[in-house]
Tab-separated table of C-alpha atoms in Angstrom:
chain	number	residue	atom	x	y	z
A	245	UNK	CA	272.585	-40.669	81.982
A	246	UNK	CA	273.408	-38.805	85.577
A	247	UNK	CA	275.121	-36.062	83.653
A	248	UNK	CA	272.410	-35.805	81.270
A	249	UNK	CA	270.224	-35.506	83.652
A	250	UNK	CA	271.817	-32.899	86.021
A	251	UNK	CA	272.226	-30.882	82.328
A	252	UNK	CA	268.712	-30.889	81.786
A	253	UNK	CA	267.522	-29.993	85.759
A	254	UNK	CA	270.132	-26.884	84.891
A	255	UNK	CA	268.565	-25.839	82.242
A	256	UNK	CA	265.120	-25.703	83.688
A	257	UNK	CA	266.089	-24.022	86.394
A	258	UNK	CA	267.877	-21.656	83.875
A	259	UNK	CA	265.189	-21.435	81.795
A	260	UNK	CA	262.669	-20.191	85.158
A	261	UNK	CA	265.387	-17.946	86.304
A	262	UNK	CA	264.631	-15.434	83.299
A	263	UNK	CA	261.260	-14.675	84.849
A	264	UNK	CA	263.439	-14.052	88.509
A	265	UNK	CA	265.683	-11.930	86.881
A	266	UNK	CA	262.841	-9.536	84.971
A	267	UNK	CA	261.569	-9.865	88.518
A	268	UNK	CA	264.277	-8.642	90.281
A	269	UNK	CA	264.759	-5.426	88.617
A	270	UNK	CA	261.906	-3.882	89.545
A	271	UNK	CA	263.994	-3.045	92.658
A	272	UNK	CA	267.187	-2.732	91.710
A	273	UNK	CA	270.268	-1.927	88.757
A	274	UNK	CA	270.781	-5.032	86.917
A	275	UNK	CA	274.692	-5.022	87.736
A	276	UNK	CA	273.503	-4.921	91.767
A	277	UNK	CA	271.047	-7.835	91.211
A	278	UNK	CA	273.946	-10.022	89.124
A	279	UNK	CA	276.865	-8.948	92.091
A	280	UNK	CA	274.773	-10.126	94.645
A	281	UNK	CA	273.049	-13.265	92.998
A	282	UNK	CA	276.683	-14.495	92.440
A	283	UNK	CA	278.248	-14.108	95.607
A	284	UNK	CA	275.116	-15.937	97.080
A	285	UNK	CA	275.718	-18.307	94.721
A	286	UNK	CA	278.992	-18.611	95.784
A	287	UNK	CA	278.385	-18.405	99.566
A	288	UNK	CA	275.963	-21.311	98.668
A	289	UNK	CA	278.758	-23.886	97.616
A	290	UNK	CA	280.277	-23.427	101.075
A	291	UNK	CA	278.830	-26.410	103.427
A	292	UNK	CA	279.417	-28.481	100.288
A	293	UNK	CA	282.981	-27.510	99.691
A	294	UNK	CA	283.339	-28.221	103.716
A	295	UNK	CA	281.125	-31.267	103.303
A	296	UNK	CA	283.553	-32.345	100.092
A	297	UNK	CA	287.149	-31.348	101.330
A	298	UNK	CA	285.532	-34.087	104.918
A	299	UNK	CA	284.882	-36.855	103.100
A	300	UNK	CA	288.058	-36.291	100.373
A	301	UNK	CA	290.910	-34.655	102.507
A	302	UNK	CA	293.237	-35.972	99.866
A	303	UNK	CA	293.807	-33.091	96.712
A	304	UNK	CA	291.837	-33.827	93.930
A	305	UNK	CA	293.086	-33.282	90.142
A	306	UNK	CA	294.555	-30.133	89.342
A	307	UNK	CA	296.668	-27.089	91.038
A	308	UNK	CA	295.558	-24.232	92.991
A	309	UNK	CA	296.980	-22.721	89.872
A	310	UNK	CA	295.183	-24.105	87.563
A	311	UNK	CA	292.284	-23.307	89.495
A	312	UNK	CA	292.841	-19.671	90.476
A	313	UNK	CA	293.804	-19.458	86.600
A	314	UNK	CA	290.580	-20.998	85.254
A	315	UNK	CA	288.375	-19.444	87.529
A	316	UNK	CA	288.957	-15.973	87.170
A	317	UNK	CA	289.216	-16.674	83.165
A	318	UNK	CA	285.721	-18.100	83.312
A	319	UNK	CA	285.218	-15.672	85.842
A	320	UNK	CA	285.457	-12.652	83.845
A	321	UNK	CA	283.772	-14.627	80.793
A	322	UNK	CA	280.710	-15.218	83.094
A	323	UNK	CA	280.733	-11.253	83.890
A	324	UNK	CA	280.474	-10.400	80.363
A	325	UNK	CA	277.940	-13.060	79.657
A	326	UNK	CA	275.670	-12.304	82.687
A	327	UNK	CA	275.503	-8.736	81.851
A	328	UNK	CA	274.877	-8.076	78.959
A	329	UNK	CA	272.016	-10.709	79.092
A	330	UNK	CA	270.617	-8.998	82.656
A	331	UNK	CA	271.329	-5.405	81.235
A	332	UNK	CA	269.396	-6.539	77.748
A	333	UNK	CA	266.403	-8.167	79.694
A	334	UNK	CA	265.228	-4.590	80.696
A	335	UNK	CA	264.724	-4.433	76.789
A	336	UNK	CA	263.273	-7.719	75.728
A	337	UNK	CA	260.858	-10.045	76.845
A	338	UNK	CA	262.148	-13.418	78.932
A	339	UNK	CA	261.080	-15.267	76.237
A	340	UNK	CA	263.090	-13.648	73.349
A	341	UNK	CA	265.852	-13.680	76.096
A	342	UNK	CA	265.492	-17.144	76.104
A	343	UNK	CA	265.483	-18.261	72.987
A	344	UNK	CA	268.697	-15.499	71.682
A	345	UNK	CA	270.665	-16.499	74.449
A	346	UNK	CA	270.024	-20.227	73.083
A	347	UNK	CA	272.173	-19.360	70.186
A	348	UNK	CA	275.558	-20.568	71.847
A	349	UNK	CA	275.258	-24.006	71.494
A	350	UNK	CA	275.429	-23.459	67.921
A	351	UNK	CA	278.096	-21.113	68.366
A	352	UNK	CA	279.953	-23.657	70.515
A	353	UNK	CA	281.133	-26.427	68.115
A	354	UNK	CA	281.694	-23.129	65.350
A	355	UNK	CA	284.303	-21.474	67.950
A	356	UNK	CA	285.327	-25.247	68.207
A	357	UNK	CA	286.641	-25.059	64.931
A	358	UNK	CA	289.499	-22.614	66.256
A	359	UNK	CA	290.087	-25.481	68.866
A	360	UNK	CA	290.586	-28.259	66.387
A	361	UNK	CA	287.195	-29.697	66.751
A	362	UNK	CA	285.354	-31.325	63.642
A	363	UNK	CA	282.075	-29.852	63.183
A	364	UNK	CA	279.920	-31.514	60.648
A	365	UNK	CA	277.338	-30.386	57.752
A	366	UNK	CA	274.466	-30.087	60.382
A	367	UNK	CA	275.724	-27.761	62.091
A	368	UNK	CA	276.023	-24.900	59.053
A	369	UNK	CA	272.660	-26.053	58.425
A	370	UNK	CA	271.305	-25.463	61.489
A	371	UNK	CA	273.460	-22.104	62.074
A	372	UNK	CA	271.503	-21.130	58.963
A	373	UNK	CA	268.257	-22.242	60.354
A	374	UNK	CA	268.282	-20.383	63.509
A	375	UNK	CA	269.698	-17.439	61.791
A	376	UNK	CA	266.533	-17.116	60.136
A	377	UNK	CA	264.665	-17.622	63.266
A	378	UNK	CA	266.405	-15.013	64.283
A	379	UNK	CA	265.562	-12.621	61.573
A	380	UNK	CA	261.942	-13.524	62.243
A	381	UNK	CA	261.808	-13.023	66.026
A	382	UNK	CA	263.854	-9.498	66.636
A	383	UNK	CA	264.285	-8.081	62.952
A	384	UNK	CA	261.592	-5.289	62.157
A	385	UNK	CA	259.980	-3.973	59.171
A	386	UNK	CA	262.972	-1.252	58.770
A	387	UNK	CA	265.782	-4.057	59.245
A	388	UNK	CA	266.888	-3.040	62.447
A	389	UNK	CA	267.127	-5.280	65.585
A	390	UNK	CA	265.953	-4.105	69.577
A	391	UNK	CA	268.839	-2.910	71.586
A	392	UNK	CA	267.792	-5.611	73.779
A	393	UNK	CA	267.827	-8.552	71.532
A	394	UNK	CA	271.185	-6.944	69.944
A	395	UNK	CA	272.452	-7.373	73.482
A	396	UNK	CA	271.470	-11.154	74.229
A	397	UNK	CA	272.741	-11.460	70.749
A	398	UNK	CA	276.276	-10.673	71.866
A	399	UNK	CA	276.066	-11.826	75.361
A	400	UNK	CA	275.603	-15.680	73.171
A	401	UNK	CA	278.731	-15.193	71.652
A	402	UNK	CA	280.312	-15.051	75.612
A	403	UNK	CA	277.968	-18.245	76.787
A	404	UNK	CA	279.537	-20.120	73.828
A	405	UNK	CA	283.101	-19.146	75.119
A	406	UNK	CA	281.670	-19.826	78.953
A	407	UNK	CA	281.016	-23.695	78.440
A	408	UNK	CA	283.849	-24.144	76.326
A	409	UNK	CA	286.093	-22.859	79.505
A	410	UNK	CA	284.598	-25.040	81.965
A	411	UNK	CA	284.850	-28.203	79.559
A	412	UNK	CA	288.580	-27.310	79.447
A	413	UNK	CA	288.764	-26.979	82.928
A	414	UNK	CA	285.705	-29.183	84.246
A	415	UNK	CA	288.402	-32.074	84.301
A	416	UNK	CA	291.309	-30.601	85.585
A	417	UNK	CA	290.601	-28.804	88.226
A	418	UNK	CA	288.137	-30.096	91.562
A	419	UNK	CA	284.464	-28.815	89.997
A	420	UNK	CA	282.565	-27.087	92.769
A	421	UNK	CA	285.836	-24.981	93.434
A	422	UNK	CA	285.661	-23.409	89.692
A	423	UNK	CA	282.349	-22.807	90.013
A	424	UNK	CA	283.003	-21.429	93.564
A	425	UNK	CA	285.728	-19.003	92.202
A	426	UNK	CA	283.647	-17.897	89.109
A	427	UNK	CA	281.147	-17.021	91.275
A	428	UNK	CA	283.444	-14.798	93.184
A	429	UNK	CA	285.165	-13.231	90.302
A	430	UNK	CA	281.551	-12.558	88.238
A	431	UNK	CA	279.955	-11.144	91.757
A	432	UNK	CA	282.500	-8.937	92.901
A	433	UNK	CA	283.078	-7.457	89.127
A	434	UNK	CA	279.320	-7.191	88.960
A	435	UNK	CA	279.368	-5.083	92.203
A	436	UNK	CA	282.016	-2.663	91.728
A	437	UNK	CA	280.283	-1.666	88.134
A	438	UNK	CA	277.204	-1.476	89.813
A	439	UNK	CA	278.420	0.845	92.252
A	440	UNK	CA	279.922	3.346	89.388
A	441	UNK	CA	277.395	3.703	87.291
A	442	UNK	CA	274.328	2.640	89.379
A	443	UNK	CA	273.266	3.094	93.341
A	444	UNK	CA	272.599	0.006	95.140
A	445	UNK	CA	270.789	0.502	98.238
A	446	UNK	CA	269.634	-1.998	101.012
A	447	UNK	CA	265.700	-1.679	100.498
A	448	UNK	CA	266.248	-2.129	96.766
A	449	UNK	CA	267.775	-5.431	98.029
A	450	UNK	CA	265.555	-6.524	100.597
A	451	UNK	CA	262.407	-5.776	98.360
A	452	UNK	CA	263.537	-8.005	95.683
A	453	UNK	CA	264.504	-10.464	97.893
A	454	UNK	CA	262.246	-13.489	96.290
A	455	UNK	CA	264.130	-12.853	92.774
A	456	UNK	CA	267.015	-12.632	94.482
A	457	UNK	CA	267.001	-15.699	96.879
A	458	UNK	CA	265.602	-18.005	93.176
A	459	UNK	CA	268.395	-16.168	90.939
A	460	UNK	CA	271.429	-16.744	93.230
A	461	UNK	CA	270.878	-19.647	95.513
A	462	UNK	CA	268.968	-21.626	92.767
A	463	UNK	CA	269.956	-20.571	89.381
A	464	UNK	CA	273.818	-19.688	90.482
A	465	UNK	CA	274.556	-22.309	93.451
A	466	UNK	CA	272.244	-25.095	92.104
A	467	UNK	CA	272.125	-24.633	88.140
A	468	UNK	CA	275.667	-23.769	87.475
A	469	UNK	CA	277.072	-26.507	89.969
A	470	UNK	CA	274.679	-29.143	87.994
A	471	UNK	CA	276.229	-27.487	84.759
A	472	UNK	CA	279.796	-27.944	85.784
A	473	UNK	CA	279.374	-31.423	87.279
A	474	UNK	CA	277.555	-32.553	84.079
A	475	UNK	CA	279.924	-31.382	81.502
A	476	UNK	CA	282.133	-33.661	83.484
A	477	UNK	CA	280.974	-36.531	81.787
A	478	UNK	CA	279.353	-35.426	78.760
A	479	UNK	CA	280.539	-34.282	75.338
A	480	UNK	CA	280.200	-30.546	74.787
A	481	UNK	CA	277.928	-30.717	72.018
A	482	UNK	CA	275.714	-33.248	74.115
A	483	UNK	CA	275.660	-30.728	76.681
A	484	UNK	CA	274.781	-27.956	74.678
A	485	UNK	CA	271.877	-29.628	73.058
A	486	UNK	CA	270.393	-30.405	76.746
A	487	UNK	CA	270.980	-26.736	77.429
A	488	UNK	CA	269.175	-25.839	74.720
A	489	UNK	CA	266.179	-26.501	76.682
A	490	UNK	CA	266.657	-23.689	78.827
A	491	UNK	CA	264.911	-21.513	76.035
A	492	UNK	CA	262.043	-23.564	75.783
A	493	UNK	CA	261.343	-23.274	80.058
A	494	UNK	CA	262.283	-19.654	79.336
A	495	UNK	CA	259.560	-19.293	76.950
A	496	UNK	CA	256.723	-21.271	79.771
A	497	UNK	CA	257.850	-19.197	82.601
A	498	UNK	CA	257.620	-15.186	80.815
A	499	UNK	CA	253.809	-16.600	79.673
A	500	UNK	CA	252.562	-17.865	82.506
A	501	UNK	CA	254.318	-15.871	85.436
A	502	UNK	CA	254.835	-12.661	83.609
A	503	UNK	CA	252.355	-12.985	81.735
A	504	UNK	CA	254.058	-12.044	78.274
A	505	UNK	CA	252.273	-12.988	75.176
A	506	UNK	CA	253.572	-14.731	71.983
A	507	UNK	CA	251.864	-14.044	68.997
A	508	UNK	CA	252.443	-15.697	65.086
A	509	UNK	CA	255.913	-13.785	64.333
A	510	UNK	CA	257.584	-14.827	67.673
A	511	UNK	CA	256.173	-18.419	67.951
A	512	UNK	CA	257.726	-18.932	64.383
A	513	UNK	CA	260.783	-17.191	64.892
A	514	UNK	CA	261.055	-19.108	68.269
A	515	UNK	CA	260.174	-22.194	66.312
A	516	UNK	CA	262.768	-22.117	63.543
A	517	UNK	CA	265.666	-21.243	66.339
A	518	UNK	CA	265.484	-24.031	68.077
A	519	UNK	CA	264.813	-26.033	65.478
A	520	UNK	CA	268.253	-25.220	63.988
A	521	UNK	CA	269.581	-25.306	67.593
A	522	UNK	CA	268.797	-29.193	67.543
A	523	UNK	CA	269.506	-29.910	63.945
A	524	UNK	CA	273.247	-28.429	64.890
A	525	UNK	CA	273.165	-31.119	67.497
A	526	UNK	CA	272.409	-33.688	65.379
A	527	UNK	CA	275.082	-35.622	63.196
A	528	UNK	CA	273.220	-37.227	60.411
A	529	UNK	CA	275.445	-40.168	59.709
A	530	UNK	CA	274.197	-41.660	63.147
A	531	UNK	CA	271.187	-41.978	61.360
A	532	UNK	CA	272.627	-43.520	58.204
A	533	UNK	CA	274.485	-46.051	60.183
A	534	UNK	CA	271.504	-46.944	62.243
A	535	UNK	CA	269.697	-47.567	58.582
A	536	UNK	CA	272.106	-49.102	57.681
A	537	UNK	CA	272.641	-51.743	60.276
A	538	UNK	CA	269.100	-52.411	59.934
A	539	UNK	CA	268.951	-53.119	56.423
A	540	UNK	CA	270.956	-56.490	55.391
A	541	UNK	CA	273.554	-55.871	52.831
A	542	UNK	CA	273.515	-58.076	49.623
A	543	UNK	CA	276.235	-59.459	47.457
């Protein structure tokens, strides 16, 4: 229940950090907003890692190798994953964001399949299912998809690829020290990109500071810590489904703080994606052998 429930405070603050990150780029590139919302994300976990290593002086499971190895892996995961999602949410509403981005946890247990993992009947279903949410939200008339919504579209395929690291590595290695060296890896990858092709500048910075402060110390240092800690005792296809959420507080926070509108087309499309997002989620023999245990079985 305590990982559940850090899963599911993650993914609201996930799901409200859309409407920071549309925010935020009003002032600045999208790779200058994700470099610096990291590394305050990761100069966040500080006092705890001091506040950790006081209380547990001892070395906790796992190698500095291990570490160094599965945080710049998930590292450079997160960088791909974080930018093509900010770069695509200066083409798309938070709201589509939201709910495309959603798409990994069904994603997850289908890349699981190249891991060994047994994936059952509901998830094809519900694949299929959001699929054709997905037509209905971002396809047009002419059968072509927004550059944006292509973008989140990809950028799911690294989120799925994301949580399947840190589930391999949740449990090996001390957790707040990934997340700590992720941070560091996406940030500093984020900000020598950003100053390539874009030009950061301190005003940019300080006027987006509000985005800025929500988007790194809050949905970095707070949501991704609660993600990693959580996945420590939860199965990855529990977690996912929790996670799913985020698309739903996604959705709340572009209507009523951006004011973004959702008409017929997108409420269905949104509709039918999470609805296969859960159904994927959901094994159906658990509810056979509930039925069954209730019904008494007869010579």
């Amino acid at each position: 229940m305590r990982s559940n429930l850090m899963l599911l405070m993650a993914a609201t603050i996930w799901g409200m950090g859309f409407v920071a990150q549309r925010l935020g780029m009003d002032h600045m590139g999208p790779y200058t907003f994700n470099g610096l919302r990291f590394l305050l994300g990761a100069f966040s976990l500080l006092p705890l890692l001091w506040w950790l290593k006081s209380r547990q002086p001892v070395a906790v499971t796992g190698d500095h190798r291990q570490l160094l190895t599965g945080g710049v892996l998930a590292g450079l995961v997160l960088f791909c994953a974080a930018s093509l999602q900010q770069v695509g949410l200066l083409y798309t509403t938070a709201a589509k964001a939201g709910f495309i981005t959603g798409l990994y946890i069904i994603l997850v247990p289908v890349l699981g399949l190249l891991l060994r993992h047994k994936t059952g009947t509901n998830t094809w279903i519900g694949a299929l299912i959001a699929l054709a949410g997905l037509y209905v939200l971002s396809v047009t008339d002419d059968f072509s998809i927004g550059f944006g919504d292509l973008l989140q579209v990809i950028g799911a395929l690294f989120w799925a690829i994301h949580l399947l690291l840190l589930d391999h590595y949740s449990n090996r290695v001390a957790p707040i020290k990934l997340a700590c060296v992720q941070f560091v890896v996406c940030g500093l990858l984020s900000l020598v990109t950003a100053f390539i092709i874009e030009t950061p500048t301190v005003a940019g910075a300080v006027a987006g500071w509000q985005a800025l402060l929500y988007a790194g110390l809050v949905s970095v240092g707070v949501g991704y810590t609660l993600q990693v800690l959580g996945q420590r005792g939860a199965h990855p296809a529990h977690a996912a489904i929790i996670l799913s959420l985020e698309t739903v507080f996604a959705a709340v926070g572009g209507v009523l703080l951006l004011g973004e509108t959702l008409d017929e087309q997108t409420v269905a499309g949104c509709s039918l994606m999470l609805a296969g997002m859960l159904i994927s989620q959901i094994r159906l023999r658990w509810w056979w052998k509930s039925r069954r245990d209730k019904v008494p079985l007869t010579k």
